Structure formats: C-alpha cells, structure tokens
CSV table of C-alpha atoms in Angstrom, one decimal:
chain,number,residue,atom,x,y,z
A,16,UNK,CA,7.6,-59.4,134.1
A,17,UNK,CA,8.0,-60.9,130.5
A,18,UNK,CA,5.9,-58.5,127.9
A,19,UNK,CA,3.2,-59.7,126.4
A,20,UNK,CA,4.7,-61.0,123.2
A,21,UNK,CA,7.1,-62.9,125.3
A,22,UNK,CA,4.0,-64.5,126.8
A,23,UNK,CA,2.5,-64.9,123.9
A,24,UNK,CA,5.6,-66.4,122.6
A,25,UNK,CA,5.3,-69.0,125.2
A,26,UNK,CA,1.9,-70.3,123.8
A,27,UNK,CA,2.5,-70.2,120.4
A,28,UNK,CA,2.2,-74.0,120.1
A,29,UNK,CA,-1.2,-74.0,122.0
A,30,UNK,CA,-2.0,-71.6,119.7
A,31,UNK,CA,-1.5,-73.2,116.8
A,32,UNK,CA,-2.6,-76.5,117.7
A,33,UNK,CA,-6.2,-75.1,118.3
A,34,UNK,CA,-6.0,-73.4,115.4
A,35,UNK,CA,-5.2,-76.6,112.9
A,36,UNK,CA,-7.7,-78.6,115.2
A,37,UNK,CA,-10.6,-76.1,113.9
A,38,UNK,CA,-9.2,-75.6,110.5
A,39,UNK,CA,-9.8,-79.5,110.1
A,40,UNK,CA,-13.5,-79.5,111.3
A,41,UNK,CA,-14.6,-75.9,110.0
A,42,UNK,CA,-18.8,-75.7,110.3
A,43,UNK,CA,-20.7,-73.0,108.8
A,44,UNK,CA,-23.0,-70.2,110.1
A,45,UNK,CA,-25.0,-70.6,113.1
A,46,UNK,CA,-24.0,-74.6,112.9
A,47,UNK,CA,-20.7,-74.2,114.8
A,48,UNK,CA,-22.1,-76.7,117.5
A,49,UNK,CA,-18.6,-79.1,117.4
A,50,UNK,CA,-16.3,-76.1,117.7
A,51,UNK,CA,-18.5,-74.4,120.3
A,52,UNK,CA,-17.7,-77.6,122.2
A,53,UNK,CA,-13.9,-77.7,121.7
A,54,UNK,CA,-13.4,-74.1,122.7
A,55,UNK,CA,-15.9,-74.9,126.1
A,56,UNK,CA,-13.1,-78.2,126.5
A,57,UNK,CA,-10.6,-75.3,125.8
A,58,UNK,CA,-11.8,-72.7,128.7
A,59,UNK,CA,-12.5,-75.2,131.4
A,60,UNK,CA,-8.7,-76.2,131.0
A,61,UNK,CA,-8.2,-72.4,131.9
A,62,UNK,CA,-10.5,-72.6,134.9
A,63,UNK,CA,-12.4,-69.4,133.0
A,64,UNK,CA,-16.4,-69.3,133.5
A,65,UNK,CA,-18.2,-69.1,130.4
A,66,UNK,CA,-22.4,-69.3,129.0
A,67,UNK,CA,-23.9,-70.2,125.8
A,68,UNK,CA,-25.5,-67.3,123.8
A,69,UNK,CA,-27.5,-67.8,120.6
A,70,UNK,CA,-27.2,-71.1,118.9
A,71,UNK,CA,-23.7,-71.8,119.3
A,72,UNK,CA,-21.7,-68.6,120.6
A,73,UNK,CA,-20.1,-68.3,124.3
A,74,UNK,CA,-19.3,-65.6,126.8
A,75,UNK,CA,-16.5,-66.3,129.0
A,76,UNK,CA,-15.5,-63.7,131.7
A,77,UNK,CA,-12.1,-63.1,133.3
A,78,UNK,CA,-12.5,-60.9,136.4
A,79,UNK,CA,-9.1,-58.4,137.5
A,80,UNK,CA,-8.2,-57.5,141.1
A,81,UNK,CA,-10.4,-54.9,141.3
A,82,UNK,CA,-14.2,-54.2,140.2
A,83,UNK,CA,-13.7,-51.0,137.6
A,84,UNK,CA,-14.8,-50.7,133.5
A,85,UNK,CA,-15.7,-53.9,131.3
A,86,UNK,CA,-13.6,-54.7,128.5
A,87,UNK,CA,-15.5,-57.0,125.3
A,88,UNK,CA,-13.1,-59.0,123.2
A,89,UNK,CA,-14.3,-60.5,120.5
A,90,UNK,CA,-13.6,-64.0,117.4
A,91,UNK,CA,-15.6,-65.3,115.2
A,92,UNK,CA,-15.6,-68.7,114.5
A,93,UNK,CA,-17.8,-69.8,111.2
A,94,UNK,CA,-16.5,-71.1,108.1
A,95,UNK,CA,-17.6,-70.8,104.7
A,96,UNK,CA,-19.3,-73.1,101.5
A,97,UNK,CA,-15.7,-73.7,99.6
A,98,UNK,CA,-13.5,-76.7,99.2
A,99,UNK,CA,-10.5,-76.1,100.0
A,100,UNK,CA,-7.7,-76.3,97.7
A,101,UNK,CA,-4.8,-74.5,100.2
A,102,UNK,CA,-1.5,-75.9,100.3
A,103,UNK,CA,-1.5,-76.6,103.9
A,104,UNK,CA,-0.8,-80.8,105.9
A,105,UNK,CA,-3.7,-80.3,107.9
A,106,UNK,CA,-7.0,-79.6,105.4
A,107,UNK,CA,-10.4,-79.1,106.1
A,108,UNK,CA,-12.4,-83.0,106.4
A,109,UNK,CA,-15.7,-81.4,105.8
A,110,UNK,CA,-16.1,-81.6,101.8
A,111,UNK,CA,-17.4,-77.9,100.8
A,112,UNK,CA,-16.2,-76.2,103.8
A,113,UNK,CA,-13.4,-74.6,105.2
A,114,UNK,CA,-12.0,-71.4,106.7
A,115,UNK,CA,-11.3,-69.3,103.9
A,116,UNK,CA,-11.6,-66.7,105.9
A,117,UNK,CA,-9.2,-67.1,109.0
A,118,UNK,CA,-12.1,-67.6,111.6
A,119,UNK,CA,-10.1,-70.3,113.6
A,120,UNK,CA,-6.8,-68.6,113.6
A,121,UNK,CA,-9.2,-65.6,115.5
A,122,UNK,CA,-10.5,-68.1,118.0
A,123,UNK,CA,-6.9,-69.6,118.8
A,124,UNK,CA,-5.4,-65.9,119.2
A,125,UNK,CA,-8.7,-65.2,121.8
A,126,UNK,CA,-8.0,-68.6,123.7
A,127,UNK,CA,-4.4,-67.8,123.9
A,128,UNK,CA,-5.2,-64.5,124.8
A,129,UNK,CA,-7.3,-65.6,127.7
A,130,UNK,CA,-4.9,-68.1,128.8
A,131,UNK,CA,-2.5,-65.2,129.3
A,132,UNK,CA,-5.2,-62.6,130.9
A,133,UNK,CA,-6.4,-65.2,133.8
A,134,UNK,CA,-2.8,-65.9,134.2
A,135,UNK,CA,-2.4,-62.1,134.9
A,136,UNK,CA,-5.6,-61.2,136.7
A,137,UNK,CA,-3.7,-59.8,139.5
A,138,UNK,CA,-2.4,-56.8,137.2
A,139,UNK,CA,-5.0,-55.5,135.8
A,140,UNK,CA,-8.8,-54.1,137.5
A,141,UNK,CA,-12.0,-54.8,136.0
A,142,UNK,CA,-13.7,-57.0,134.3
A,143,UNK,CA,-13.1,-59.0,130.3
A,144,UNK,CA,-15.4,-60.4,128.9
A,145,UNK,CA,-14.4,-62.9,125.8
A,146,UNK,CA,-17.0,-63.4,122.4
A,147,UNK,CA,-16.6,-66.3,120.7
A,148,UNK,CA,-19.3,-65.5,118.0
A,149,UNK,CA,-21.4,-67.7,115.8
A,150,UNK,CA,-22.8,-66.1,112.1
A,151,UNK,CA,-20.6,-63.2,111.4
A,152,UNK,CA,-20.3,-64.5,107.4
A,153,UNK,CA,-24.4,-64.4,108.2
A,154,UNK,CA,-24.3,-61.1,110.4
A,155,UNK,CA,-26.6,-62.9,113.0
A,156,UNK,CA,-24.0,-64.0,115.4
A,157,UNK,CA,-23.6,-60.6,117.3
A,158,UNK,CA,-26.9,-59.5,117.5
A,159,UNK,CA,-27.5,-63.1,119.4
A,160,UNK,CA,-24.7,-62.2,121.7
A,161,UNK,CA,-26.1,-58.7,122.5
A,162,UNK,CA,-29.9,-59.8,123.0
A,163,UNK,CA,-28.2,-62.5,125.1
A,164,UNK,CA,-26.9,-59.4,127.4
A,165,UNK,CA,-23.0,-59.4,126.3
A,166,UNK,CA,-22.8,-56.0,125.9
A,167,UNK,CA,-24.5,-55.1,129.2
A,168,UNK,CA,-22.2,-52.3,130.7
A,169,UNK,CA,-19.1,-52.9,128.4
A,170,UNK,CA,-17.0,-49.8,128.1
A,171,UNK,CA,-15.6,-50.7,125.0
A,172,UNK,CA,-15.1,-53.9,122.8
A,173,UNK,CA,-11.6,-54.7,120.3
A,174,UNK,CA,-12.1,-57.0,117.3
A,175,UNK,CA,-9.4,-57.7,114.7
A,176,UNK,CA,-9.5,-59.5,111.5
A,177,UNK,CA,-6.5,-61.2,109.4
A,178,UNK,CA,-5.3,-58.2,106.4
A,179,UNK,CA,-4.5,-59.6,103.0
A,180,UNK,CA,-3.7,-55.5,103.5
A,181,UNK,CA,-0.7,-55.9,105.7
A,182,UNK,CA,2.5,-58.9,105.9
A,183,UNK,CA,3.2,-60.5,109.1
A,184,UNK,CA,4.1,-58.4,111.5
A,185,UNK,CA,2.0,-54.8,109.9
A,186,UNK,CA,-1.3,-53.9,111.4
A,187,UNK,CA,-3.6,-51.6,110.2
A,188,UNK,CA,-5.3,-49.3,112.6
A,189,UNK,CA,-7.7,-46.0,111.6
A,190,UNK,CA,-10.1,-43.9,112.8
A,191,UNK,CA,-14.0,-43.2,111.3
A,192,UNK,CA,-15.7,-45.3,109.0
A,193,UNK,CA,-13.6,-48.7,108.4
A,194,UNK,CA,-16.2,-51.1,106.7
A,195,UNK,CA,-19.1,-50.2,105.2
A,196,UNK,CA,-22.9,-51.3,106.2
A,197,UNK,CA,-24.9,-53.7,103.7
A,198,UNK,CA,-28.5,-53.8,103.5
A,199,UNK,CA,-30.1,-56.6,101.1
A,200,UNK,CA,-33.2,-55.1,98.6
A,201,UNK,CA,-36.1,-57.5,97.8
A,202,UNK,CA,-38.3,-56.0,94.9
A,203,UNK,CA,-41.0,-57.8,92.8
A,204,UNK,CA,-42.8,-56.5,90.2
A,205,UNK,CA,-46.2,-57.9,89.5
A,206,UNK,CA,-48.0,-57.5,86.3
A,207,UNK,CA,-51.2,-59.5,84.7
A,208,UNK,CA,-49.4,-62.7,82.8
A,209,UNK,CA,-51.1,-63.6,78.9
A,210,UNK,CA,-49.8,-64.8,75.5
A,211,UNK,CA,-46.7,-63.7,74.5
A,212,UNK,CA,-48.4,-63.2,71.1
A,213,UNK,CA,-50.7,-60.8,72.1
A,214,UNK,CA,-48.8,-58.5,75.1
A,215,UNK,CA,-51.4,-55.6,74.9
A,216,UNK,CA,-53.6,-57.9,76.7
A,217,UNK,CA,-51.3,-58.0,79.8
A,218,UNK,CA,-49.2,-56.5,82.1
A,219,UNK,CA,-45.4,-57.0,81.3
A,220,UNK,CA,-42.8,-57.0,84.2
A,221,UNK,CA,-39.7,-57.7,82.9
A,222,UNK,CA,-39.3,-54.8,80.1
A,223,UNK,CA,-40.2,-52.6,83.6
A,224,UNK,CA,-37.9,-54.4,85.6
A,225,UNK,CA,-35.1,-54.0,82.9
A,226,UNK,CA,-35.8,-50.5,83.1
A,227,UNK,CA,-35.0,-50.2,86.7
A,228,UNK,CA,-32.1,-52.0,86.3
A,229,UNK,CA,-30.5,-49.4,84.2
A,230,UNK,CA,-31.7,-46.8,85.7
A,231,UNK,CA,-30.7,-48.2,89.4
A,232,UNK,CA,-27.4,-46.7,89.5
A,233,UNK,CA,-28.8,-42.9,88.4
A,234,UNK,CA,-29.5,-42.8,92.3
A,235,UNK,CA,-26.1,-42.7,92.9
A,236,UNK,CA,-24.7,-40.4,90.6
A,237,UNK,CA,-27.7,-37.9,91.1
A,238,UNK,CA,-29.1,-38.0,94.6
A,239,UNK,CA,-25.7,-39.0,96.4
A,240,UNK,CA,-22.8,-36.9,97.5
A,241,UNK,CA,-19.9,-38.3,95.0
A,242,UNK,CA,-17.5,-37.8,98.4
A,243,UNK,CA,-19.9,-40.3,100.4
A,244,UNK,CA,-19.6,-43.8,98.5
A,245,UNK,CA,-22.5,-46.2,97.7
A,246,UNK,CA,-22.7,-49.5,95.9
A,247,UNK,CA,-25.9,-51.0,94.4
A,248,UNK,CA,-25.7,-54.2,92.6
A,249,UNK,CA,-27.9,-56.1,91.2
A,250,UNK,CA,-27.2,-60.0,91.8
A,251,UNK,CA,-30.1,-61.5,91.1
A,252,UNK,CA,-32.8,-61.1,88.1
A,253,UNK,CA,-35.6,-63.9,87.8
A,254,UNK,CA,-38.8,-63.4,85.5
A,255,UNK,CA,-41.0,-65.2,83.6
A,256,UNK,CA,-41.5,-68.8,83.2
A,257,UNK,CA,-41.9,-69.6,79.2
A,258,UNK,CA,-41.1,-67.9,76.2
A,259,UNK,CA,-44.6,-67.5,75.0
A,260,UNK,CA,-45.9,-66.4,78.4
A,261,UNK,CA,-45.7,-62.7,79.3
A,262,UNK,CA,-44.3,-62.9,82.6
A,263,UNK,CA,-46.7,-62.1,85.7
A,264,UNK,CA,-44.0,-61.6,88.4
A,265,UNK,CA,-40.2,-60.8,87.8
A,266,UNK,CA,-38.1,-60.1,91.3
A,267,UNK,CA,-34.6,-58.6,91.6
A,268,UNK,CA,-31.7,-59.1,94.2
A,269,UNK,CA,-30.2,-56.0,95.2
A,270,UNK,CA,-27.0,-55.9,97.6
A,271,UNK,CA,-26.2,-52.5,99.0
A,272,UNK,CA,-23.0,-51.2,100.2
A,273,UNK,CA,-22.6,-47.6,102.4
A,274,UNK,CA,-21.0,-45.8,104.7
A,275,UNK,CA,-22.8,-42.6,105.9
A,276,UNK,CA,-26.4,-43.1,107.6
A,277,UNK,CA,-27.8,-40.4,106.0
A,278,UNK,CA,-27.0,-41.6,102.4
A,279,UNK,CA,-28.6,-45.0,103.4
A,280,UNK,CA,-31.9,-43.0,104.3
A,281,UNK,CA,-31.4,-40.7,100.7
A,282,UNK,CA,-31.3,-44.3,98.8
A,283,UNK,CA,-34.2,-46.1,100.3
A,284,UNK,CA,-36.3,-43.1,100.0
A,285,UNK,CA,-34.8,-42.8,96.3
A,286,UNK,CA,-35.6,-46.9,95.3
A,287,UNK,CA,-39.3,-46.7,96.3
A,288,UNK,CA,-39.9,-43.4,94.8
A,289,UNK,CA,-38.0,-45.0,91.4
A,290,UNK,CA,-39.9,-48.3,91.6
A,291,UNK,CA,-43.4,-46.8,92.0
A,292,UNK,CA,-42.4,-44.8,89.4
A,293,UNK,CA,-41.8,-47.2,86.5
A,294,UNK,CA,-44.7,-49.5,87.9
A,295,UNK,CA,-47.2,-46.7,87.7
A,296,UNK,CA,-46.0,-46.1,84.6
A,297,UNK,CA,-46.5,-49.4,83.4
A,298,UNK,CA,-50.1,-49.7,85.3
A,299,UNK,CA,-47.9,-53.0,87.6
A,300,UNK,CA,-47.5,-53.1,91.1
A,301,UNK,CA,-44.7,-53.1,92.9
A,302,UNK,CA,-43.1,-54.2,96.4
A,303,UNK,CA,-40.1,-53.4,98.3
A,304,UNK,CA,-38.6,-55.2,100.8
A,305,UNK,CA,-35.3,-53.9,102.7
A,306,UNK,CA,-33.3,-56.3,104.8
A,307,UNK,CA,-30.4,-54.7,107.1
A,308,UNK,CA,-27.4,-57.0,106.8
A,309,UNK,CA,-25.2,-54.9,109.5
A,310,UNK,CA,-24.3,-51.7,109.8
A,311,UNK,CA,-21.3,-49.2,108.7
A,312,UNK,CA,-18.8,-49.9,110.8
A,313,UNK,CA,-17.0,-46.6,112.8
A,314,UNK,CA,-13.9,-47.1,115.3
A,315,UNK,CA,-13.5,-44.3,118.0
A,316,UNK,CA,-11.4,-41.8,117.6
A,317,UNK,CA,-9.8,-42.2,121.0
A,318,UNK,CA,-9.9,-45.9,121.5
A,319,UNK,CA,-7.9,-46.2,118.2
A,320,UNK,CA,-5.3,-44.1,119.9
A,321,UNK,CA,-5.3,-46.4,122.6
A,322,UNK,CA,-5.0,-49.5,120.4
A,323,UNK,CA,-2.0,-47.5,118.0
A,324,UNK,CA,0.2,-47.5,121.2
A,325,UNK,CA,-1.0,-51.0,122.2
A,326,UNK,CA,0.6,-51.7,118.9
A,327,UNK,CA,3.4,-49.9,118.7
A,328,UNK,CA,4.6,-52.3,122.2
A,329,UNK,CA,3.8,-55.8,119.8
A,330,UNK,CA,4.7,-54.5,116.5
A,331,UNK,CA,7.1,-52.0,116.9
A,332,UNK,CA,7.5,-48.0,115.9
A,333,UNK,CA,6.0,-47.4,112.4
A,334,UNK,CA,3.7,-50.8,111.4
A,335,UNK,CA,0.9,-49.3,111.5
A,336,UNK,CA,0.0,-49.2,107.5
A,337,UNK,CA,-2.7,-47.1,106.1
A,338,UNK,CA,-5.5,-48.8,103.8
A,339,UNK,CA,-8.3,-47.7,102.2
A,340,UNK,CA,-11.6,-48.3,104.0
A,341,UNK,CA,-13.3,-51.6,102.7
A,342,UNK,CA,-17.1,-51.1,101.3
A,343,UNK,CA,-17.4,-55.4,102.8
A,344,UNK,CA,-19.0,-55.3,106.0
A,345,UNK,CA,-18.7,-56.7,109.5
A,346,UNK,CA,-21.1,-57.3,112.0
A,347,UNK,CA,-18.8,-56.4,115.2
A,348,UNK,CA,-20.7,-52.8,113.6
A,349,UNK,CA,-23.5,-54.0,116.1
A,350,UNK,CA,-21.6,-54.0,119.1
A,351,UNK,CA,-20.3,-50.4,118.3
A,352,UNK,CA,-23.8,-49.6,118.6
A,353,UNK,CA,-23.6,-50.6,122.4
A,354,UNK,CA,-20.4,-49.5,123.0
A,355,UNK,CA,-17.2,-46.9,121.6
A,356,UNK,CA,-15.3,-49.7,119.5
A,357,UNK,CA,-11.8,-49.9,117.6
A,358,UNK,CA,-11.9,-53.1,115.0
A,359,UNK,CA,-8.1,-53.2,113.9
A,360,UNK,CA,-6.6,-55.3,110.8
A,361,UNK,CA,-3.4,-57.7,111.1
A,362,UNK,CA,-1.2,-58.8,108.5
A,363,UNK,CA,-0.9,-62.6,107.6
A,364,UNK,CA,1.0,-62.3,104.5
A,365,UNK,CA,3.8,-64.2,103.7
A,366,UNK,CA,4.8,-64.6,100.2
A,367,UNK,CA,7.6,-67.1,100.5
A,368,UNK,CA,5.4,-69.7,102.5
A,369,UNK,CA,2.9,-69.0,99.8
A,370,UNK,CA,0.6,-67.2,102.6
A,371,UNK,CA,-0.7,-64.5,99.2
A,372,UNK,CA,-4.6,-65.4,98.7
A,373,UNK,CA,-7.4,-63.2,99.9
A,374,UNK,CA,-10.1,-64.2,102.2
A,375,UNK,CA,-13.2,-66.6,100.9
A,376,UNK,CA,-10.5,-68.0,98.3
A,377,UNK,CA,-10.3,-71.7,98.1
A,378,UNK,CA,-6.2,-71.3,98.6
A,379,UNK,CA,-6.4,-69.3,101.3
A,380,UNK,CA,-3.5,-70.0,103.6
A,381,UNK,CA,-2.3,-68.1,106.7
A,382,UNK,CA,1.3,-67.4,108.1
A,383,UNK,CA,0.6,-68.7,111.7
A,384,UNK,CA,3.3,-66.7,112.4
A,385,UNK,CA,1.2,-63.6,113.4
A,386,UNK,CA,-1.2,-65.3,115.6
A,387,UNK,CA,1.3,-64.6,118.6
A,388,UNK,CA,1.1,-61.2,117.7
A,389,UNK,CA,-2.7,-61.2,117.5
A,390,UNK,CA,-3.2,-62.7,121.0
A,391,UNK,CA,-0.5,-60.0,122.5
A,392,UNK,CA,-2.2,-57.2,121.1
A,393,UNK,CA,-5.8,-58.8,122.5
A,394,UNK,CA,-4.2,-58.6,125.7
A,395,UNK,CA,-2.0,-55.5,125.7
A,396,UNK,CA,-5.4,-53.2,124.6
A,397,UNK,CA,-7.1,-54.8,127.3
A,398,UNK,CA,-5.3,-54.2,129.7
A,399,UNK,CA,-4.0,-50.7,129.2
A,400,UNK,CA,-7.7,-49.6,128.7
A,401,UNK,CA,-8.7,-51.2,131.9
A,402,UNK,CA,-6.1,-49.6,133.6
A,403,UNK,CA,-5.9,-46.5,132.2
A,404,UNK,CA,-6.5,-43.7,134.8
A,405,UNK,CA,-9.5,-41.5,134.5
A,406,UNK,CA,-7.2,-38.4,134.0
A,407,UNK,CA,-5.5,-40.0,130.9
A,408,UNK,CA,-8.7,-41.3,129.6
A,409,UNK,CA,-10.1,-37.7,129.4
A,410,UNK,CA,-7.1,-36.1,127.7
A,411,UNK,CA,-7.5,-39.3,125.1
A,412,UNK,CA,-11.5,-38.0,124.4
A,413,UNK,CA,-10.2,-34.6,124.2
C-alpha cells in the first residue's frame, strides 16, 4: 500500500484547486454561507455523509470497518477584514477580505484528507468525524459545533494551523500550554457630568479612569507569579463628550492574555478589587464586565506523542522544531474541554517564492507545497490512534 504522503501526493492538485477556489471568495466570521456550500458540493463527490452545525459549520463522518473510539478532525474556514495585497494569480474578489490567515489551505488539507480516509475505510476501525468550523477569528464557531453534539463521545480531536514558526516541510509539535486563553474586560466608570469650569461640583471619570490605566499592569507584577505569564492591554479609552463638559461616563477596552486557570481567577478577583477601589475613592461607580473569548489551550501529553511519530512518517526524523508557546489564542481550546486534544503547527515558509509574511498580514502568501503534508499527517494521526491497541495506548498515558 502507497504511504500516506504518496496518497496525498496523488491529490495535490485537488488540493490546491480547492484551496485557490476559497482563497478567491474568502467570507468572514459566522458569514461563510458560499464556502459552506462548496465544501457540501466537495463531500457529496466523496459519497461522505455530512450535517450543518451553527450558522454555517458541517460535520461529516467517515465510518472504519469496525465500530471502536471516535476520532475529531478539525479546519476552520473564516477569513478576515484586510485587502489583500499578496503576490499571488488567484486574489481574493471580495474587496476587504481575504484569508490572511490560511483558513482555506486548512479546509483543502481536511477535504483531501477525507478523500483519502473514505478511500481507506477498510484499514482502519472506528469512527472520524470531520469539522469544518465557522468563527474561529470570532471564537464562536466551536462552541456551535459542540452544542450542536460534535463532540459527543470523541476520544480525542487533532487541529493544525499554518507556522510562520517552521519552513515547508518543519512541524512544530509540544506538550502543555500551546496558546494562551483571552478573556475581553468591559469597565465603565460613571461619575455626575457639570462644567468644566467648576469640577468640584461633579464627579470626574476620566482623571479615575487614567488612574486605572496606570495602575492596570501593578496586577501583574505584584499578584502574579512572574513564571506564569499574563497580558493586559488596554485597547480602547473613550470619555467625555466636550472640552468644557466634565465627563459623566468614560469606558475602557481591556484584552486579556493567560495561560494558567488559576492566574485568570487571581486577575478578575484583582480588577474588581482595583476598580472599586479608585471609584470609591473618587465617590463614582463602577462596572465590570468580563467576556471569555476562549480558553488556554493544553495538548495531551500522550496524544502529542502519538502525533510526534505520526510526524516523524510525513516529515521525516528530526522536523519537529521547538517554539515558544504563543500568548494568541485558539478556540479548538473548547474542544479540549470535551476531549484530550493535540493542536500541532506546520511550516508554510518559503522565502524564495516570497512565502515570508505572518498571519492577518495583507501579503500573506502560502507555499502550497505543505498542504500535501498537512492532509497526510490528518490522516496518519487518525488512523494510528484509531488503531492503536489498548495495551499501547496505556503504556503512552503512562
């Protein structure tokens, strides 16, 4: 039997040719209604049974030989707000937006992925099921896949996402907290607005507000563990409405950036004890609003094992490259809630075909070379975790 690569090899134009067909007709968060189609045209070519989830997301299921565990492989497919200003024949025809952020290369690798898997169902036991997710840029496309039962006795799920980390051909594979969680902070001060000429007569909220602003980051340096990271910043500051006017209301947009549960809890606790603080001070009142973005993202200990040999049979011996853990966030975190999860990253670099910009950068090109490699190792973790023996799965936990 050909390996996977070699199969993979085989549908590298498919590949690709669903990958430039979304690249030209990118659609952003939870609006992905045209591509939901195209992938639906894509899977009833394959013969592979699929539902809608959400507002535009789909589960597709390939079943093995055998009943036995449940394997969740998952792509997201929104774009982003940018015009696009890569060097590529086949640009984005929606002005504004485009996949800055390799979304439709992800998709392709799944379809080609599951093209090969069906092809295969009589090797493997068990049961895959395939994500094609809505809202990740949003973090509201996996939480609709879940509450639309798509985690529902999975074993374990596999993501990847394209590494400005890694060149073509270098995968990035680790253990423990990968990506951080984010959690959005609301907080309005309210005060008693008068002339500006005459302030002891009202309630200021901006001097108060400027306050908190410097003081924000005191919470990190004295109630956090300097070997647990945190990142508050403050991207948004509106108060007042005239120069003459003390301002009534003045609110502040907080993102926050973490790792380690508990330091979460330590911070929230720590931002309304500082707010009240400076409002009672002031004699304003104060509100605080916390929005969870996603979570901190942790891959298993044993399933990254699992994927590092998967690896080693598409990349070769010695490609998997450490990196530093990334404080941007990832919703596939709420699927690792359900289920033990590995999320792996996969090099697209290619500096002689220009292939150098980050994601969510308007000349962000990928070498479509490693797409191959990304729908091999899709299939190669699936199937030597479905087929993995009981005996060899314990010694991996242990």
């Amino acid at each position: 039997m050909p390996t996977y690569v070699e199969l993979a090899q085989e549908e590298e134009k498919e590949i690709i040719r669903i990958r430039r067909m979304l690249h030209q007709e990118p659609e952003l968060s939870g609006q992905e209604f045209k591509t939901q189609q195209k992938i639906m045209e894509e899977l009833d070519k394959l013969q592979i049974p699929y539902r809608k989830a959400g507002n535009t997301s789909l589960i597709a299921t390939i079943r093995g030989r055998n009943p036995g565990k449940i394997v969740a492989l998952r792509a997201d497919m929104d774009a982003l707000p940018i015009q696009e200003e890569a060097d590529v024949p086949f640009p984005s025809k929606i002005p504004g937006v485009m996949h800055a952020c390799g979304h439709d290369a992800h998709v392709a690798m799944l379809l080609g992925a599951a093209k090969i898997l069906f092809d295969i169902r009589d090797s493997w036991d068990g049961e895959i099921r395939l994500f094609f997710q809505e809202g990740e840029e949003t973090f509201t496309g996996a939480k609709k896949i879940i509450e639309a039962g798509g985690m529902d006795g999975v074993d374990a799920c596999f993501g990847l996402h394209g590494s400005p980390g890694c060149k073509t051909g270098y995968v990035n594979i680790e253990a423990g907290y990968r990506m951080a969680g984010c959690d959005t902070i609301y907080i309005t001060f309210q005060g008693v607005s008068g002339h500006g000429s005459a302030p002891y007569l009202a309630k200021d909220t901006i001097h108060p507000a400027c306050l908190f602003v410097t003081d924000l980051q005191g919470i990190v340096t004295k109630n956090v563990d300097p070997q647990k990271p945190v990142v508050l910043s403050v991207g948004k500051f509106v108060g007042g409405t005239k120069a003459n006017i003390v301002s009534k209301y003045t609110k502040l947009d907080i993102s926050m950036r973490y790792f380690d549960k508990q330091v979460r809890k330590t911070v929230h606790e720590a931002l309304q004890r500082h707010v009240k603080a400076i409002a009672d001070a002031y004699e304003i009142q104060a509100e605080v609003i916390i929005e969870k973005s996603t979570p901190s993202l942790f891959n298993d200990e044993a399933l990254c094992k699992l994927a590092e040999t998967a690896a080693n049979k598409i990349f070769g011996e010695g490609k998997n490259l450490k990196q530093n853990r990334q404080m941007a966030s990832e919703d596939m975190a709420y699927y690792f809630e359900k289920a033990r999860g590995v999320f792996c990253n996969i090099g697209y670099i290619n500096e002689e075909k220009g292939c150098i910009y980050p994601p969510h950068h308007e000349k962000f090109k990928i070498d479509e070379d490693y797409m191959k490699l990304g729908a091999a190792f899709h299939v190669q973790f699936a199937v030597d975790f479905l087929n993995q023996k009981e005996q060899e799965q314990s010694l991996v936990n242990e």
